Structures are given as structure tokens and as C-alpha cells.
PDB file of C-alpha atoms in Angstrom:
ATOM      1  CA  MET A 259      37.330   4.391  57.463  1.00 46.00           C
ATOM      2  CA  CYS A 260      36.520   1.510  55.187  1.00 52.00           C
ATOM      3  CA  CYS A 261      33.109   0.382  56.419  1.00 54.00           C
ATOM      4  CA  THR A 262      30.004   2.269  55.340  1.00 53.00           C
ATOM      5  CA  PRO A 263      26.485   1.770  56.625  1.00 54.00           C
ATOM      6  CA  ALA A 264      23.978   0.258  54.218  1.00 51.00           C
ATOM      7  CA  GLU A 265      20.240   0.005  54.608  1.00 52.00           C
ATOM      8  CA  ALA A 266      20.210  -3.336  56.399  1.00 52.00           C
ATOM      9  CA  ALA A 267      23.854  -4.139  57.094  1.00 53.00           C
ATOM     10  CA  LEU A 268      27.373  -2.795  57.038  1.00 54.00           C
ATOM     11  CA  SER A 269      29.375  -3.051  53.856  1.00 56.00           C
ATOM     12  CA  CYS A 270      33.092  -3.443  54.538  1.00 64.00           C
ATOM     13  CA  CYS A 271      36.338  -3.658  52.623  1.00 60.00           C
ATOM     14  CA  PRO A 272      37.689  -7.145  52.001  1.00 63.00           C
ATOM     15  CA  ASP A 273      40.112  -8.572  54.544  1.00 64.00           C
ATOM     16  CA  LYS A 274      43.783  -7.871  53.894  1.00 66.00           C
ATOM     17  CA  ARG A 275      46.302 -10.647  54.122  1.00 73.00           C
ATOM     18  CA  TYR A 276      49.424 -10.015  56.132  1.00 68.00           C
ATOM     19  CA  VAL A 277      52.701 -11.901  56.208  1.00 70.00           C
ATOM     20  CA  GLN A 278      54.441 -12.211  59.540  1.00 72.00           C
ATOM     21  CA  ASP A 279      57.520 -14.126  60.598  1.00 81.00           C
ATOM     22  CA  LYS A 280      59.855 -13.906  63.575  1.00 88.00           C
ATOM     23  CA  ILE A 281      63.524 -13.410  62.789  1.00 90.00           C
ATOM     24  CA  CYS A 282      66.241 -13.680  65.453  1.00 95.00           C
ATOM     25  CA  ALA A 283      69.986 -13.382  64.997  1.00 95.00           C
ATOM     26  CA  PRO A 284      72.997 -12.799  67.194  1.00 97.00           C
ATOM     27  CA  TRP A 285      74.992  -9.634  66.561  1.00 96.00           C
ATOM     28  CA  ASN A 286      78.578  -8.860  67.504  1.00 96.00           C
ATOM     29  CA  GLY A 287      81.365  -6.492  66.682  1.00 95.00           C
ATOM     30  CA  THR A 288      84.933  -5.741  67.638  1.00 95.00           C
ATOM     31  CA  VAL A 289      86.046  -2.139  68.006  1.00 95.00           C
ATOM     32  CA  ASP A 290      89.641  -0.905  67.965  1.00 93.00           C
ATOM     33  CA  ASP A 291      89.501   2.892  68.183  1.00 89.00           C
ATOM     34  CA  THR A 292      86.760   3.954  65.740  1.00 94.00           C
ATOM     35  CA  ALA A 293      83.000   3.619  66.241  1.00 95.00           C
ATOM     36  CA  VAL A 294      81.379   0.795  64.266  1.00 96.00           C
ATOM     37  CA  VAL A 295      77.850   0.808  62.824  1.00 96.00           C
ATOM     38  CA  ILE A 296      76.106  -2.574  62.463  1.00 96.00           C
ATOM     39  CA  THR A 297      72.935  -2.842  60.386  1.00 96.00           C
ATOM     40  CA  VAL A 298      70.830  -5.471  62.153  1.00 95.00           C
ATOM     41  CA  TYR A 299      67.770  -5.127  59.876  1.00 93.00           C
ATOM     42  CA  ASN A 300      67.196  -3.632  56.438  1.00 92.00           C
ATOM     43  CA  ASN A 301      63.642  -3.419  55.059  1.00 87.00           C
ATOM     44  CA  ASN A 302      63.625  -4.549  51.435  1.00 81.00           C
ATOM     45  CA  ILE A 303      59.923  -5.477  51.448  1.00 75.00           C
ATOM     46  CA  SER A 304      57.771  -2.359  51.316  1.00 71.00           C
ATOM     47  CA  GLN A 305      57.329   1.089  52.802  1.00 72.00           C
ATOM     48  CA  ASN A 306      54.231   0.006  54.714  1.00 79.00           C
ATOM     49  CA  ILE A 307      55.842  -2.416  57.157  1.00 84.00           C
ATOM     50  CA  TYR A 308      55.249  -2.891  60.869  1.00 87.00           C
ATOM     51  CA  GLY A 309      57.861  -4.454  63.100  1.00 90.00           C
ATOM     52  CA  SER A 310      57.917  -5.486  66.750  1.00 94.00           C
ATOM     53  CA  GLY A 311      60.816  -7.041  68.558  1.00 95.00           C
ATOM     54  CA  TYR A 312      63.733  -6.498  70.883  1.00 97.00           C
ATOM     55  CA  VAL A 313      67.442  -5.791  71.001  1.00 97.00           C
ATOM     56  CA  GLN A 314      69.434  -7.532  73.687  1.00 97.00           C
ATOM     57  CA  TYR A 315      72.909  -6.277  74.603  1.00 98.00           C
ATOM     58  CA  ASP A 316      74.722  -9.084  76.436  1.00 97.00           C
ATOM     59  CA  ALA A 317      78.311  -7.931  76.858  1.00 97.00           C
ATOM     60  CA  GLY A 318      80.645  -5.100  75.938  1.00 96.00           C
ATOM     61  CA  PRO A 319      82.797  -2.369  77.468  1.00 96.00           C
ATOM     62  CA  GLU A 320      80.455   0.634  76.852  1.00 96.00           C
ATOM     63  CA  ASP A 321      76.844   1.559  76.030  1.00 97.00           C
ATOM     64  CA  VAL A 322      75.601   1.047  72.451  1.00 97.00           C
ATOM     65  CA  THR A 323      73.055   3.125  70.529  1.00 97.00           C
ATOM     66  CA  LEU A 324      70.054   1.708  68.673  1.00 97.00           C
ATOM     67  CA  THR A 325      68.939   3.886  65.740  1.00 97.00           C
ATOM     68  CA  VAL A 326      65.872   3.420  63.519  1.00 95.00           C
ATOM     69  CA  LEU A 327      65.895   5.161  60.125  1.00 94.00           C
ATOM     70  CA  ASP A 328      63.225   5.843  57.513  1.00 90.00           C
ATOM     71  CA  GLY A 329      63.655   5.311  53.772  1.00 88.00           C
ATOM     72  CA  ALA A 330      65.284   8.739  53.332  1.00 89.00           C
ATOM     73  CA  GLY A 331      67.845   8.066  56.066  1.00 91.00           C
ATOM     74  CA  ASN A 332      66.137  10.287  58.654  1.00 94.00           C
ATOM     75  CA  THR A 333      66.239   9.158  62.287  1.00 95.00           C
ATOM     76  CA  LEU A 334      62.873   7.942  63.583  1.00 94.00           C
ATOM     77  CA  SER A 335      64.047   6.810  67.017  1.00 94.00           C
ATOM     78  CA  THR A 336      67.154   6.238  69.134  1.00 96.00           C
ATOM     79  CA  ALA A 337      67.793   4.384  72.374  1.00 96.00           C
ATOM     80  CA  THR A 338      70.888   3.745  74.472  1.00 97.00           C
ATOM     81  CA  LEU A 339      71.546   0.287  75.886  1.00 97.00           C
ATOM     82  CA  ALA A 340      73.972  -0.549  78.673  1.00 98.00           C
ATOM     83  CA  PRO A 341      75.676  -3.958  78.849  1.00 97.00           C
ATOM     84  CA  GLY A 342      73.296  -6.589  80.234  1.00 97.00           C
ATOM     85  CA  THR A 343      70.116  -4.744  79.205  1.00 97.00           C
ATOM     86  CA  SER A 344      67.538  -4.969  76.427  1.00 97.00           C
ATOM     87  CA  THR A 345      64.790  -2.877  74.905  1.00 96.00           C
ATOM     88  CA  SER A 346      61.621  -3.763  73.029  1.00 96.00           C
ATOM     89  CA  PHE A 347      60.153  -1.824  70.123  1.00 94.00           C
ATOM     90  CA  THR A 348      57.322  -1.456  67.658  1.00 94.00           C
ATOM     91  CA  TYR A 349      57.949   0.660  64.561  1.00 91.00           C
ATOM     92  CA  ARG A 350      56.010   1.476  61.422  1.00 89.00           C
ATOM     93  CA  ARG A 351      57.285   2.648  58.033  1.00 89.00           C
ATOM     94  CA  PHE A 352      60.955   2.166  58.842  1.00 92.00           C
ATOM     95  CA  ALA A 353      63.770   1.158  56.527  1.00 92.00           C
ATOM     96  CA  THR A 354      66.820   0.315  58.642  1.00 94.00           C
ATOM     97  CA  ILE A 355      67.652  -0.600  62.227  1.00 96.00           C
ATOM     98  CA  GLN A 356      71.268  -0.055  63.265  1.00 97.00           C
ATOM     99  CA  LEU A 357      73.481  -0.440  66.314  1.00 97.00           C
ATOM    100  CA  THR A 358      76.370   1.952  66.857  1.00 97.00           C
ATOM    101  CA  LEU A 359      79.266   0.546  68.859  1.00 97.00           C
ATOM    102  CA  PRO A 360      81.283   3.405  70.399  1.00 96.00           C
ATOM    103  CA  ALA A 361      84.996   4.022  69.924  1.00 94.00           C
ATOM    104  CA  ALA A 362      85.818   2.035  73.060  1.00 93.00           C
ATOM    105  CA  ALA A 363      88.036  -0.944  72.307  1.00 95.00           C
ATOM    106  CA  GLY A 364      86.537  -4.338  72.931  1.00 95.00           C
ATOM    107  CA  THR A 365      84.063  -6.949  71.761  1.00 96.00           C
ATOM    108  CA  TYR A 366      80.325  -6.270  71.838  1.00 97.00           C
ATOM    109  CA  GLN A 367      77.615  -8.918  71.490  1.00 97.00           C
ATOM    110  CA  GLY A 368      73.894  -9.486  71.832  1.00 97.00           C
ATOM    111  CA  GLU A 369      70.781 -10.625  70.000  1.00 98.00           C
ATOM    112  CA  PHE A 370      68.254  -8.947  67.694  1.00 97.00           C
ATOM    113  CA  CYS A 371      64.710 -10.266  67.127  1.00 97.00           C
ATOM    114  CA  ILE A 372      61.954  -8.781  64.972  1.00 94.00           C
ATOM    115  CA  THR A 373      58.524  -9.844  63.782  1.00 92.00           C
ATOM    116  CA  PRO A 374      57.845  -7.849  60.612  1.00 88.00           C
ATOM    117  CA  ARG A 375      54.278  -7.612  59.274  1.00 85.00           C
ATOM    118  CA  TYR A 376      53.305  -6.379  55.837  1.00 78.00           C
ATOM    119  CA  ALA A 377      50.311  -6.676  53.523  1.00 74.00           C
ATOM    120  CA  ILE A 378      50.470  -8.904  50.453  1.00 71.00           C
TER     121      ILE A 378
END
């Protein structure tokens, strides 16, 4: 904890400044007969990042998988999305967010939005 009691008042750490910006982008992919991995976000800012947002899966022939990885490539979280669904998220200390399109031929499309926050 940063604050410590003093005789007459609390003494606290200085305020930290955070940068935050919303980023939205459509994603799509065409699959023939081999699964395709799409990186929808790659953290090139810092290890101490927070991110909230959503993944929307508008259309496609099969379910897709959302995977969140840390800086070492370890899986932090996964979720499966069916066509016409979405999921929201909040992650901390992540490096990459990916979508895996299965080996089912067709075109897949949706939208990805994130609001990253990090100290400056």
C-alpha cells in the first residue's frame, strides 16, 4: 500500500498518469482447409498493461476461438464464439490476443475493440 499515516494527515504517493484510447477494427479471414490464426492485438507498449473490450463474431461457418497470451507465449485465457455472438473481456499483463479460425472452409468476419490502459 502506498499511503502511510502521518501525525496529522495521510502521506500518499503521487498520482500516476495513465494513457487510454479505444481501438476498434474489423477482422476477417478466409479458410480453405487449414486453420488460420489472426492476431487482432499485439502489445508493444509495456508488460504492465490493462485492456478491456470485446470481440464480435458476425458471420462464418463454424465457431472461432479467442486466445489471450502472455509475453512468454503462455495461454492466459480462451473462449469459444459461435457465429452471431460476442464476448467482452478485461485482461492484465497480456501480450497478444488471437482468433483461431477452424479448418472449415469459408469466410469469417467480425469486429475487435479494446481500450488499453498503461502508466506513463
